[in-house]
Amino acid sequence: MGYNNKTYAICDIVTDLSNVDFSQVSQSSGLTCRRSLDDTLFVIKYPTSVIPTFINNATIIPSEILNHQDVLALMATPEWSDPNPPI
């Protein structure tokens, strides 16, 4: 399954991370989620055709739902990628 068949949800670490059922997303745990540099947000991805139950029933309400192109643009921002990474 290609990246174009995935949906990306941006969620809050404090309120949402403990409510993710990792059997329904591509990540295996909170440790494998991409996090914002300030450690307040994380990303989960899942097949576009199957909305995880915890999102569908509003246990988690993502701040953004993105496609692959949009999540790549978000990950390139200073909030998600250090403009001066260590050498």
Short mmCIF file of C-alpha atoms in Angstrom, two decimals:
data_model
loop_
_atom_site.label_atom_id
_atom_site.label_comp_id
_atom_site.label_asym_id
_atom_site.label_seq_id
_atom_site.Cartn_x
_atom_site.Cartn_y
_atom_site.Cartn_z
CA MET A 1 0.00 0.00 0.00
CA GLY A 2 1.49 3.33 -1.08
CA TYR A 3 1.72 6.57 0.79
CA ASN A 4 -1.19 7.99 -1.22
CA ASN A 5 -3.45 5.44 0.49
CA LYS A 6 -2.56 6.69 3.97
CA THR A 7 -4.13 9.36 6.14
CA TYR A 8 -2.13 11.23 8.76
CA ALA A 9 -3.63 12.55 11.99
CA ILE A 10 -1.93 15.22 14.09
CA CYS A 11 -2.78 14.68 17.75
CA ASP A 12 -1.97 16.14 21.17
CA ILE A 13 0.55 14.17 23.24
CA VAL A 14 -0.95 15.02 26.64
CA THR A 15 -4.61 14.30 25.88
CA ASP A 16 -4.44 11.76 23.04
CA LEU A 17 -1.38 9.52 23.15
CA SER A 18 -2.71 7.22 25.87
CA ASN A 19 -5.96 6.74 23.90
CA VAL A 20 -4.38 5.44 20.67
CA ASP A 21 -5.02 1.77 19.89
CA PHE A 22 -1.75 1.04 18.12
CA SER A 23 -3.18 -2.10 16.53
CA GLN A 24 -5.22 0.23 14.29
CA VAL A 25 -2.38 2.47 13.03
CA SER A 26 1.00 2.03 11.35
CA GLN A 27 3.02 2.91 14.46
CA SER A 28 3.67 0.24 17.07
CA SER A 29 3.75 2.51 20.15
CA GLY A 30 4.06 6.09 21.32
CA LEU A 31 7.82 5.71 20.97
CA THR A 32 7.55 5.18 17.20
CA CYS A 33 5.36 8.22 16.50
CA ARG A 34 6.87 11.29 14.88
CA ARG A 35 6.72 14.15 17.41
CA SER A 36 6.90 17.89 17.06
CA LEU A 37 10.13 19.46 18.29
CA ASP A 38 8.37 20.94 21.32
CA ASP A 39 7.02 17.45 22.14
CA THR A 40 3.38 18.58 22.24
CA LEU A 41 2.07 16.89 19.08
CA PHE A 42 2.49 13.54 17.38
CA VAL A 43 1.50 11.95 14.07
CA ILE A 44 -0.22 8.65 13.44
CA LYS A 45 -0.95 7.19 10.03
CA TYR A 46 -3.53 4.69 8.93
CA PRO A 47 -5.08 3.40 5.70
CA THR A 48 -7.41 6.01 4.23
CA SER A 49 -10.12 3.40 3.79
CA VAL A 50 -10.21 2.44 7.50
CA ILE A 51 -10.72 5.19 10.09
CA PRO A 52 -9.50 4.02 13.52
CA THR A 53 -12.35 3.54 15.98
CA PHE A 54 -10.82 5.96 18.49
CA ILE A 55 -11.05 8.74 15.88
CA ASN A 56 -14.41 7.63 14.50
CA ASN A 57 -16.01 7.67 17.98
CA ALA A 58 -14.30 10.99 18.91
CA THR A 59 -12.18 9.55 21.74
CA ILE A 60 -9.41 11.40 19.91
CA ILE A 61 -10.16 14.50 17.85
CA PRO A 62 -7.06 15.24 15.77
CA SER A 63 -6.10 18.87 15.30
CA GLU A 64 -5.46 18.07 11.62
CA ILE A 65 -6.14 15.22 9.19
CA LEU A 66 -3.72 15.29 6.28
CA ASN A 67 -2.84 13.41 3.10
CA HIS A 68 0.74 12.41 2.28
CA GLN A 69 1.61 15.59 0.39
CA ASP A 70 0.29 17.82 3.17
CA VAL A 71 2.03 15.91 5.95
CA LEU A 72 5.35 16.17 4.09
CA ALA A 73 4.88 19.94 3.93
CA LEU A 74 4.06 20.06 7.65
CA MET A 75 7.09 17.93 8.56
CA ALA A 76 9.32 20.42 6.72
CA THR A 77 8.26 23.29 9.00
CA PRO A 78 10.43 24.52 11.90
CA GLU A 79 7.92 23.08 14.39
CA TRP A 80 8.65 19.55 13.15
CA SER A 81 12.18 19.67 11.69
CA ASP A 82 15.19 21.32 13.26
CA PRO A 83 16.54 23.85 10.74
CA ASN A 84 19.98 23.41 12.34
CA PRO A 85 20.34 19.69 13.08
CA PRO A 86 23.40 18.56 15.02
CA ILE A 87 26.36 17.51 12.90
#
